[in-house]
Amino acid sequence: MNPIDMRSDTVTRPTKAMFEAMFRAELGDDTLGDEPTVQQLEARVAEITGKEAALFVPSGTMANLLAMRSQTQPGDAVIAHEGSHFYHYESGGYAAIAGCNPRFVSTPRGIFSPDDAARHIPWDDPHFSQPTLVWIENTMNRGGGAVWPLYKIEALRAFTRERGYRLHMDGARIWNAATALGVPVAKITEQVDSVSCCFSKGLGCPVGSALASDAETIARARRHRKMCGGSMRQSGLLAAAALHALDHHRERLADDHASAKRLAALINEVPGLSCDTSTIETNMAYFSIDPKLGSASEFCKALDAQGVRVLDENPTLIRAVCHLDVSREQVERAGTIIKSVAGSMA
Ligand SMILES: *Cc1c(COP(=O)(O)O)cnc(C)c1O
């Protein structure tokens, strides 16, 4: 039997219909500027996010890197949450290539206010690197998939405008945020200067992300994309998958959110495991394990042997992510397996 893989929403395989859309795609050479399907995708992403322009890139990591490089100068400070993906999981590209100096806000679940950000503005003095960019993540990965309330983004928008800073949203899972709030994506992204988004997570594409912003920023990002080796050729093949996903895989994200809640409820029936269901807003369930059962990594190994794959975040914390290749029936089955594995370790 295939494993029930909930390590991440990146593990999905293209559906047959997605493969067919890729097969039918009209192709050109994007570096030479005539890739019709990539151009169609970039126009579509610009429209969905309400921005002037968008750029197709191989990964969310590159979208974030280009966002920072194109909106700052080396030595600038970037105000961001300490749990930010760009800091923990992108191999230090912000330092190596954008040359920025993060000033970290520390708040529960990754959401912060202008007051939290203002505490990190230094004196205007040559000793101190000055902020030019505020960075938010929506949904917040290390915040358990937390969704930024619209009024919180609006407050930061006013704050950054007043000071002349840019505001970027790492929206790798912006689709989940829009689904959770029940609003169009543009309602969220109209508050930010730039947004990165992934097609390779909940939307089920094999490859691909995008950066959307004003035309000038995207023109700079296009140059930096080339510099980083991210300018592609017949990438319409991948853009076709993304266009298909935007049309067919967004509405179903609500099922993943319901699955995460259901999984959490099943986990809470198991002695020694606990999940704070009140924190589940999207497709992720973080749960903790009582050390009496063993470490998170031991538990993950034992689960894997029974066909359930989840990720240990630290010695007592485990993450499970629901996505289009995990059916509701598999969630129920995963619950049963988790219960029996925990029972065998008790
Ligand atoms: C996955 C992720 C990224 C990076 O995307 P890759 O395509 O894996 O490079 C960036 N930000 C967040 C919040 C993510 O979850």
mmCIF file of C-alpha atoms and ligand atoms in Angstrom:
data_model
loop_
_atom_site.group_PDB
_atom_site.id
_atom_site.type_symbol
_atom_site.label_atom_id
_atom_site.label_comp_id
_atom_site.label_asym_id
_atom_site.label_seq_id
_atom_site.Cartn_x
_atom_site.Cartn_y
_atom_site.Cartn_z
ATOM 1 C CA MET A 1 0.000 0.000 0.000
ATOM 2 C CA ASN A 2 1.253 3.520 -0.774
ATOM 3 C CA PRO A 3 2.437 5.417 2.281
ATOM 4 C CA ILE A 4 0.202 8.209 3.567
ATOM 5 C CA ASP A 5 2.713 11.011 3.135
ATOM 6 C CA MET A 6 1.942 14.038 5.278
ATOM 7 C CA ARG A 7 5.499 15.329 5.679
ATOM 8 C CA SER A 8 4.666 18.312 3.497
ATOM 9 C CA ASP A 9 2.196 19.525 0.882
ATOM 10 C CA THR A 10 5.123 19.491 -1.569
ATOM 11 C CA VAL A 11 5.025 15.703 -2.038
ATOM 12 C CA THR A 12 2.050 15.662 -4.416
ATOM 13 C CA ARG A 13 2.233 14.111 -7.895
ATOM 14 C CA PRO A 14 0.689 15.713 -10.982
ATOM 15 C CA THR A 15 -2.810 14.453 -11.733
ATOM 16 C CA LYS A 16 -3.631 12.953 -15.117
ATOM 17 C CA ALA A 17 -5.490 16.117 -16.099
ATOM 18 C CA MET A 18 -2.461 18.203 -15.129
ATOM 19 C CA PHE A 19 -0.190 16.022 -17.271
ATOM 20 C CA GLU A 20 -2.606 16.477 -20.152
ATOM 21 C CA ALA A 21 -2.552 20.262 -19.729
ATOM 22 C CA MET A 22 1.267 20.127 -19.800
ATOM 23 C CA PHE A 23 1.195 17.962 -22.911
ATOM 24 C CA ARG A 24 -1.070 20.425 -24.729
ATOM 25 C CA ALA A 25 0.932 23.546 -23.724
ATOM 26 C CA GLU A 26 2.108 25.879 -26.446
ATOM 27 C CA LEU A 27 5.853 26.354 -25.948
ATOM 28 C CA GLY A 28 8.513 28.937 -26.772
ATOM 29 C CA ASP A 29 11.768 30.129 -25.191
ATOM 30 C CA ASP A 30 11.217 32.230 -22.100
ATOM 31 C CA THR A 31 14.781 33.569 -21.921
ATOM 32 C CA LEU A 32 14.342 34.810 -25.491
ATOM 33 C CA GLY A 33 11.049 36.351 -24.384
ATOM 34 C CA ASP A 34 8.546 34.341 -26.403
ATOM 35 C CA GLU A 35 7.163 31.659 -24.105
ATOM 36 C CA PRO A 36 3.385 32.032 -24.557
ATOM 37 C CA THR A 37 2.311 29.766 -21.691
ATOM 38 C CA VAL A 38 4.709 31.376 -19.198
ATOM 39 C CA GLN A 39 3.447 34.787 -20.290
ATOM 40 C CA GLN A 40 -0.112 33.605 -19.800
ATOM 41 C CA LEU A 41 0.706 32.370 -16.301
ATOM 42 C CA GLU A 42 2.503 35.591 -15.365
ATOM 43 C CA ALA A 43 -0.488 37.635 -16.540
ATOM 44 C CA ARG A 44 -2.820 35.368 -14.594
ATOM 45 C CA VAL A 45 -0.802 35.652 -11.378
ATOM 46 C CA ALA A 46 -0.651 39.445 -11.786
ATOM 47 C CA GLU A 47 -4.428 39.486 -12.182
ATOM 48 C CA ILE A 48 -5.103 37.178 -9.212
ATOM 49 C CA THR A 49 -2.799 39.174 -6.929
ATOM 50 C CA GLY A 50 -3.879 42.567 -8.294
ATOM 51 C CA LYS A 51 -0.319 43.530 -9.245
ATOM 52 C CA GLU A 52 1.131 45.080 -12.412
ATOM 53 C CA ALA A 53 3.411 42.185 -13.223
ATOM 54 C CA ALA A 54 4.573 38.741 -12.162
ATOM 55 C CA LEU A 55 7.583 36.518 -12.751
ATOM 56 C CA PHE A 56 7.636 32.711 -12.959
ATOM 57 C CA VAL A 57 10.530 31.146 -11.040
ATOM 58 C CA PRO A 58 11.625 27.600 -10.203
ATOM 59 C CA SER A 59 11.075 27.796 -6.437
ATOM 60 C CA GLY A 60 9.629 29.768 -3.559
ATOM 61 C CA THR A 61 13.170 30.205 -2.308
ATOM 62 C CA MET A 62 14.101 32.030 -5.509
ATOM 63 C CA ALA A 63 10.905 34.131 -5.441
ATOM 64 C CA ASN A 64 11.777 35.280 -1.917
ATOM 65 C CA LEU A 65 15.414 35.900 -2.773
ATOM 66 C CA LEU A 66 14.494 38.023 -5.796
ATOM 67 C CA ALA A 67 11.897 39.906 -3.742
ATOM 68 C CA MET A 68 14.535 40.895 -1.210
ATOM 69 C CA ARG A 69 17.301 41.565 -3.716
ATOM 70 C CA SER A 70 15.037 43.710 -5.891
ATOM 71 C CA GLN A 71 13.659 45.878 -3.087
ATOM 72 C CA THR A 72 16.716 46.508 -0.900
ATOM 73 C CA GLN A 73 20.395 47.418 -1.060
ATOM 74 C CA PRO A 74 23.124 45.309 0.563
ATOM 75 C CA GLY A 75 23.460 46.361 4.202
ATOM 76 C CA ASP A 76 19.788 47.305 4.593
ATOM 77 C CA ALA A 77 17.856 45.979 7.555
ATOM 78 C CA VAL A 78 14.776 43.834 6.999
ATOM 79 C CA ILE A 79 12.200 43.639 9.787
ATOM 80 C CA ALA A 80 10.795 40.122 9.907
ATOM 81 C CA HIS A 81 9.558 37.478 12.309
ATOM 82 C CA GLU A 82 12.246 35.278 13.874
ATOM 83 C CA GLY A 83 10.498 32.164 12.548
ATOM 84 C CA SER A 84 10.587 33.335 8.933
ATOM 85 C CA HIS A 85 11.106 30.721 6.255
ATOM 86 C CA PHE A 86 13.736 32.848 4.486
ATOM 87 C CA TYR A 87 15.863 32.798 7.630
ATOM 88 C CA HIS A 88 15.508 29.135 8.609
ATOM 89 C CA TYR A 89 15.131 27.222 5.372
ATOM 90 C CA GLU A 90 16.660 29.086 2.442
ATOM 91 C CA SER A 91 20.332 28.371 3.019
ATOM 92 C CA GLY A 92 21.155 31.943 4.005
ATOM 93 C CA GLY A 93 20.505 33.355 0.525
ATOM 94 C CA TYR A 94 19.213 36.590 2.064
ATOM 95 C CA ALA A 95 22.721 37.123 3.492
ATOM 96 C CA ALA A 96 24.760 35.729 0.601
ATOM 97 C CA ILE A 97 22.907 37.340 -2.279
ATOM 98 C CA ALA A 98 20.677 40.143 -0.954
ATOM 99 C CA GLY A 99 23.224 41.043 1.760
ATOM 100 C CA CYS A 100 20.508 42.103 4.185
ATOM 101 C CA ASN A 101 20.545 42.317 7.935
ATOM 102 C CA PRO A 102 17.425 40.884 9.555
ATOM 103 C CA ARG A 103 15.959 42.492 12.673
ATOM 104 C CA PHE A 104 13.722 39.925 14.248
ATOM 105 C CA VAL A 105 10.340 40.389 15.813
ATOM 106 C CA SER A 106 9.402 37.693 18.302
ATOM 107 C CA THR A 107 5.657 37.134 18.725
ATOM 108 C CA PRO A 108 3.388 34.069 19.011
ATOM 109 C CA ARG A 109 2.614 32.307 15.714
ATOM 110 C CA GLY A 110 4.424 34.756 13.448
ATOM 111 C CA ILE A 111 1.850 37.566 13.434
ATOM 112 C CA PHE A 112 3.027 41.028 14.514
ATOM 113 C CA SER A 113 1.874 44.636 14.796
ATOM 114 C CA PRO A 114 3.407 47.994 13.845
ATOM 115 C CA ASP A 115 4.406 48.422 17.514
ATOM 116 C CA ASP A 116 6.292 45.107 17.434
ATOM 117 C CA ALA A 117 8.026 46.230 14.239
ATOM 118 C CA ALA A 118 8.726 49.747 15.510
ATOM 119 C CA ARG A 119 10.778 48.345 18.398
ATOM 120 C CA HIS A 120 13.300 47.242 15.775
ATOM 121 C CA ILE A 121 13.824 50.604 14.120
ATOM 122 C CA PRO A 122 17.260 51.845 15.181
ATOM 123 C CA TRP A 123 18.396 55.454 15.542
ATOM 124 C CA ASP A 124 19.277 57.124 12.281
ATOM 125 C CA ASP A 125 22.989 56.822 12.952
ATOM 126 C CA PRO A 126 25.795 55.365 10.856
ATOM 127 C CA HIS A 127 26.266 52.587 13.432
ATOM 128 C CA PHE A 128 22.942 51.034 12.597
ATOM 129 C CA SER A 129 21.739 49.418 9.425
ATOM 130 C CA GLN A 130 18.440 51.046 8.451
ATOM 131 C CA PRO A 131 15.299 49.096 7.557
ATOM 132 C CA THR A 132 13.869 49.417 4.059
ATOM 133 C CA LEU A 133 11.659 46.335 4.005
ATOM 134 C CA VAL A 134 9.138 44.656 6.295
ATOM 135 C CA TRP A 135 8.618 40.963 5.627
ATOM 136 C CA ILE A 136 5.590 38.898 6.580
ATOM 137 C CA GLU A 137 4.716 35.245 5.921
ATOM 138 C CA ASN A 138 1.160 34.139 5.120
ATOM 139 C CA THR A 139 0.342 31.447 6.035
ATOM 140 C CA MET A 140 3.093 31.303 8.652
ATOM 141 C CA ASN A 141 4.812 27.934 8.381
ATOM 142 C CA ARG A 142 6.505 27.929 11.798
ATOM 143 C CA GLY A 143 3.338 29.465 13.222
ATOM 144 C CA GLY A 144 1.483 26.225 12.433
ATOM 145 C CA GLY A 145 -0.034 27.557 9.218
ATOM 146 C CA ALA A 146 -1.403 30.697 10.917
ATOM 147 C CA VAL A 147 -3.326 33.169 8.766
ATOM 148 C CA TRP A 148 -2.688 36.917 8.979
ATOM 149 C CA PRO A 149 -5.958 38.719 9.806
ATOM 150 C CA LEU A 150 -6.583 41.397 7.158
ATOM 151 C CA TYR A 151 -6.644 44.255 9.676
ATOM 152 C CA LYS A 152 -3.161 43.287 10.876
ATOM 153 C CA ILE A 153 -1.770 43.503 7.344
ATOM 154 C CA GLU A 154 -3.554 46.819 6.823
ATOM 155 C CA ALA A 155 -1.927 48.186 9.970
ATOM 156 C CA LEU A 156 1.527 47.203 8.722
ATOM 157 C CA ARG A 157 0.697 48.669 5.324
ATOM 158 C CA ALA A 158 -0.005 52.058 6.921
ATOM 159 C CA PHE A 159 3.141 51.769 9.039
ATOM 160 C CA THR A 160 5.428 50.916 6.102
ATOM 161 C CA ARG A 161 3.906 53.612 3.843
ATOM 162 C CA GLU A 162 4.448 56.253 6.485
ATOM 163 C CA ARG A 163 8.131 55.332 6.789
ATOM 164 C CA GLY A 164 8.809 54.657 3.142
ATOM 165 C CA TYR A 165 9.542 50.963 3.676
ATOM 166 C CA ARG A 166 8.459 48.244 1.291
ATOM 167 C CA LEU A 167 6.193 45.432 2.500
ATOM 168 C CA HIS A 168 6.718 41.887 1.197
ATOM 169 C CA MET A 169 4.520 38.856 1.816
ATOM 170 C CA ASP A 170 6.018 35.389 1.587
ATOM 171 C CA GLY A 171 2.783 33.877 0.344
ATOM 172 C CA ALA A 172 4.041 30.369 -0.431
ATOM 173 C CA ARG A 173 0.623 29.301 0.928
ATOM 174 C CA ILE A 174 -1.349 32.451 0.105
ATOM 175 C CA TRP A 175 -3.960 30.164 -1.478
ATOM 176 C CA ASN A 176 -4.591 28.535 1.890
ATOM 177 C CA ALA A 177 -4.812 31.948 3.563
ATOM 178 C CA ALA A 178 -7.414 33.152 1.045
ATOM 179 C CA THR A 179 -9.396 29.936 1.480
ATOM 180 C CA ALA A 180 -9.323 30.219 5.271
ATOM 181 C CA LEU A 181 -10.501 33.843 5.174
ATOM 182 C CA GLY A 182 -13.002 33.212 2.375
ATOM 183 C CA VAL A 183 -11.728 36.205 0.392
ATOM 184 C CA PRO A 184 -10.107 36.599 -3.044
ATOM 185 C CA VAL A 185 -6.299 36.509 -3.007
ATOM 186 C CA ALA A 186 -6.172 40.140 -4.194
ATOM 187 C CA LYS A 187 -8.036 41.258 -1.070
ATOM 188 C CA ILE A 188 -4.991 40.093 0.907
ATOM 189 C CA THR A 189 -2.232 41.098 -1.507
ATOM 190 C CA GLU A 190 -3.533 44.613 -2.224
ATOM 191 C CA GLN A 191 -1.948 45.537 1.113
ATOM 192 C CA VAL A 192 1.604 44.511 0.160
ATOM 193 C CA ASP A 193 4.159 45.754 -2.378
ATOM 194 C CA SER A 194 5.211 42.276 -3.423
ATOM 195 C CA VAL A 195 4.086 38.708 -2.877
ATOM 196 C CA SER A 196 5.716 35.372 -3.586
ATOM 197 C CA CYS A 197 3.559 32.282 -4.042
ATOM 198 C CA CYS A 198 4.129 28.574 -4.673
ATOM 199 C CA PHE A 199 2.342 26.284 -7.111
ATOM 200 C CA SER A 200 4.320 23.301 -5.829
ATOM 201 C CA LYS A 201 2.630 23.110 -2.412
ATOM 202 C CA GLY A 202 -1.097 22.768 -1.834
ATOM 203 C CA LEU A 203 -1.836 23.403 -5.503
ATOM 204 C CA GLY A 204 -0.131 20.166 -6.485
ATOM 205 C CA CYS A 205 2.358 21.236 -9.184
ATOM 206 C CA PRO A 206 5.676 19.442 -9.590
ATOM 207 C CA VAL A 207 7.678 22.698 -9.850
ATOM 208 C CA GLY A 208 7.111 26.422 -9.789
ATOM 209 C CA SER A 209 6.557 29.629 -7.881
ATOM 210 C CA ALA A 210 5.991 33.272 -8.762
ATOM 211 C CA LEU A 211 6.754 36.757 -7.564
ATOM 212 C CA ALA A 212 4.211 39.535 -8.199
ATOM 213 C CA SER A 213 4.733 43.271 -7.726
ATOM 214 C CA ASP A 214 4.890 46.573 -9.630
ATOM 215 C CA ALA A 215 6.414 46.472 -13.110
ATOM 216 C CA GLU A 216 9.691 48.121 -12.068
ATOM 217 C CA THR A 217 10.353 45.673 -9.247
ATOM 218 C CA ILE A 218 9.554 42.731 -11.518
ATOM 219 C CA ALA A 219 11.927 44.064 -14.193
ATOM 220 C CA ARG A 220 14.723 44.127 -11.597
ATOM 221 C CA ALA A 221 13.725 40.678 -10.362
ATOM 222 C CA ARG A 222 13.866 39.365 -13.942
ATOM 223 C CA ARG A 223 17.490 40.482 -14.199
ATOM 224 C CA HIS A 224 18.319 38.924 -10.831
ATOM 225 C CA ARG A 225 16.529 35.732 -11.818
ATOM 226 C CA LYS A 226 18.884 35.439 -14.795
ATOM 227 C CA MET A 227 21.868 36.117 -12.534
ATOM 228 C CA CYS A 228 20.762 33.314 -10.183
ATOM 229 C CA GLY A 229 20.358 30.874 -13.056
ATOM 230 C CA GLY A 230 16.570 30.805 -12.872
ATOM 231 C CA SER A 231 15.758 31.969 -16.391
ATOM 232 C CA MET A 232 14.295 28.952 -18.175
ATOM 233 C CA ARG A 233 13.443 27.921 -21.753
ATOM 234 C CA GLN A 234 10.376 25.765 -22.578
ATOM 235 C CA SER A 235 9.119 26.467 -19.079
ATOM 236 C CA GLY A 236 5.596 26.715 -20.465
ATOM 237 C CA LEU A 237 5.502 23.009 -19.718
ATOM 238 C CA LEU A 238 5.613 23.890 -16.011
ATOM 239 C CA ALA A 239 3.523 27.029 -16.370
ATOM 240 C CA ALA A 240 0.758 24.907 -17.927
ATOM 241 C CA ALA A 241 0.686 22.804 -14.756
ATOM 242 C CA ALA A 242 0.403 25.975 -12.679
ATOM 243 C CA LEU A 243 -2.411 27.384 -14.836
ATOM 244 C CA HIS A 244 -4.246 24.082 -14.506
ATOM 245 C CA ALA A 245 -3.752 24.127 -10.727
ATOM 246 C CA LEU A 246 -5.005 27.712 -10.396
ATOM 247 C CA ASP A 247 -8.181 26.690 -12.206
ATOM 248 C CA HIS A 248 -8.778 23.295 -10.596
ATOM 249 C CA HIS A 249 -6.966 22.914 -7.282
ATOM 250 C CA ARG A 250 -7.834 26.019 -5.313
ATOM 251 C CA GLU A 251 -11.424 25.315 -4.322
ATOM 252 C CA ARG A 252 -10.541 21.981 -2.822
ATOM 253 C CA LEU A 253 -8.064 23.495 -0.321
ATOM 254 C CA ALA A 254 -10.952 23.747 2.156
ATOM 255 C CA ASP A 255 -10.964 19.914 2.212
ATOM 256 C CA ASP A 256 -7.317 19.951 3.358
ATOM 257 C CA HIS A 257 -8.173 22.383 6.132
ATOM 258 C CA ALA A 258 -11.017 20.122 7.283
ATOM 259 C CA SER A 259 -8.691 17.101 7.072
ATOM 260 C CA ALA A 260 -6.105 18.799 9.308
ATOM 261 C CA LYS A 261 -8.788 19.480 11.929
ATOM 262 C CA ARG A 262 -10.031 15.897 11.719
ATOM 263 C CA LEU A 263 -6.493 14.530 12.047
ATOM 264 C CA ALA A 264 -5.935 16.713 15.108
ATOM 265 C CA ALA A 265 -9.128 15.366 16.706
ATOM 266 C CA LEU A 266 -7.963 11.787 16.067
ATOM 267 C CA ILE A 267 -4.527 12.582 17.522
ATOM 268 C CA ASN A 268 -6.112 14.016 20.654
ATOM 269 C CA GLU A 269 -7.776 10.645 21.308
ATOM 270 C CA VAL A 270 -4.308 9.085 21.722
ATOM 271 C CA PRO A 271 -2.755 9.068 25.221
ATOM 272 C CA GLY A 272 0.646 10.806 25.130
ATOM 273 C CA LEU A 273 -0.099 12.882 22.024
ATOM 274 C CA SER A 274 -1.686 16.313 22.013
ATOM 275 C CA CYS A 275 -2.629 18.865 19.466
ATOM 276 C CA ASP A 276 -4.046 22.303 20.214
ATOM 277 C CA THR A 277 -6.927 22.244 17.733
ATOM 278 C CA SER A 278 -7.640 25.939 18.298
ATOM 279 C CA THR A 279 -4.422 26.737 16.434
ATOM 280 C CA ILE A 280 -5.363 24.817 13.282
ATOM 281 C CA GLU A 281 -6.421 27.401 10.715
ATOM 282 C CA THR A 282 -5.245 25.777 7.498
ATOM 283 C CA ASN A 283 -3.762 22.477 6.319
ATOM 284 C CA MET A 284 -1.167 21.844 9.039
ATOM 285 C CA ALA A 285 -1.432 20.026 12.339
ATOM 286 C CA TYR A 286 1.469 20.379 14.758
ATOM 287 C CA PHE A 287 1.266 17.961 17.674
ATOM 288 C CA SER A 288 3.461 17.177 20.617
ATOM 289 C CA ILE A 289 4.557 13.857 21.996
ATOM 290 C CA ASP A 290 5.045 13.007 25.654
ATOM 291 C CA PRO A 291 8.735 12.036 26.032
ATOM 292 C CA LYS A 292 7.547 8.928 27.925
ATOM 293 C CA LEU A 293 6.531 7.504 24.538
ATOM 294 C CA GLY A 294 9.903 8.350 23.006
ATOM 295 C CA SER A 295 11.297 11.200 20.961
ATOM 296 C CA ALA A 296 9.497 12.755 18.017
ATOM 297 C CA SER A 297 12.071 11.287 15.643
ATOM 298 C CA GLU A 298 11.655 7.777 17.111
ATOM 299 C CA PHE A 299 7.898 8.124 16.772
ATOM 300 C CA CYS A 300 8.211 9.305 13.145
ATOM 301 C CA LYS A 301 10.420 6.312 12.313
ATOM 302 C CA ALA A 302 7.953 3.890 13.873
ATOM 303 C CA LEU A 303 5.067 5.523 11.980
ATOM 304 C CA ASP A 304 6.984 5.398 8.720
ATOM 305 C CA ALA A 305 7.403 1.642 9.114
ATOM 306 C CA GLN A 306 3.581 1.426 9.270
ATOM 307 C CA GLY A 307 3.070 3.611 6.186
ATOM 308 C CA VAL A 308 2.425 7.040 7.731
ATOM 309 C CA ARG A 309 4.987 9.740 7.080
ATOM 310 C CA VAL A 310 5.175 12.943 9.151
ATOM 311 C CA LEU A 311 8.049 15.264 10.095
ATOM 312 C CA ASP A 312 9.690 15.764 13.485
ATOM 313 C CA GLU A 313 10.258 19.483 14.041
ATOM 314 C CA ASN A 314 12.088 19.142 17.353
ATOM 315 C CA PRO A 315 12.418 16.357 19.981
ATOM 316 C CA THR A 316 8.801 16.758 21.134
ATOM 317 C CA LEU A 317 7.012 18.340 18.170
ATOM 318 C CA ILE A 318 5.697 16.724 14.976
ATOM 319 C CA ARG A 319 4.152 18.258 11.875
ATOM 320 C CA ALA A 320 1.545 16.694 9.591
ATOM 321 C CA VAL A 321 0.363 18.507 6.461
ATOM 322 C CA CYS A 322 -2.781 17.661 4.471
ATOM 323 C CA HIS A 323 -2.848 18.026 0.684
ATOM 324 C CA LEU A 324 -4.513 16.754 -2.460
ATOM 325 C CA ASP A 325 -2.833 13.347 -2.318
ATOM 326 C CA VAL A 326 -4.220 12.610 1.160
ATOM 327 C CA SER A 327 -7.874 11.596 1.053
ATOM 328 C CA ARG A 328 -10.257 11.819 3.998
ATOM 329 C CA GLU A 329 -10.267 8.023 4.153
ATOM 330 C CA GLN A 330 -6.441 8.094 4.461
ATOM 331 C CA VAL A 331 -6.718 10.640 7.282
ATOM 332 C CA GLU A 332 -8.965 8.206 9.154
ATOM 333 C CA ARG A 333 -6.536 5.355 8.468
ATOM 334 C CA ALA A 334 -3.569 7.497 9.570
ATOM 335 C CA GLY A 335 -5.422 8.185 12.835
ATOM 336 C CA THR A 336 -5.817 4.459 13.459
ATOM 337 C CA ILE A 337 -2.139 3.774 12.697
ATOM 338 C CA ILE A 338 -0.970 6.665 14.898
ATOM 339 C CA LYS A 339 -3.045 5.257 17.771
ATOM 340 C CA SER A 340 -1.643 1.758 17.402
ATOM 341 C CA VAL A 341 1.987 2.924 17.055
ATOM 342 C CA ALA A 342 1.669 5.162 20.124
ATOM 343 C CA GLY A 343 0.083 2.232 21.998
ATOM 344 C CA SER A 344 3.037 0.012 21.121
ATOM 345 C CA MET A 345 5.492 2.629 22.462
ATOM 346 C CA ALA A 346 3.622 3.298 25.716
HETATM 347 C C1 LIG B 1 8.154 26.195 1.021
HETATM 348 C C2 LIG B 1 8.242 27.602 1.419
HETATM 349 C C3 LIG B 1 9.093 28.485 0.740
HETATM 350 C C4 LIG B 1 10.085 28.032 -0.318
HETATM 351 O O1 LIG B 1 9.590 27.312 -1.342
HETATM 352 P P1 LIG B 1 10.510 26.236 -2.152
HETATM 353 O O2 LIG B 1 9.731 26.100 -3.409
HETATM 354 O O3 LIG B 1 10.547 25.018 -1.313
HETATM 355 O O4 LIG B 1 11.837 26.848 -2.376
HETATM 356 C C5 LIG B 1 9.088 29.799 1.131
HETATM 357 N N1 LIG B 1 8.296 30.232 2.120
HETATM 358 C C6 LIG B 1 7.471 29.422 2.804
HETATM 359 C C7 LIG B 1 6.613 29.981 3.879
HETATM 360 C C8 LIG B 1 7.417 28.077 2.477
HETATM 361 O O5 LIG B 1 6.619 27.265 3.182
#
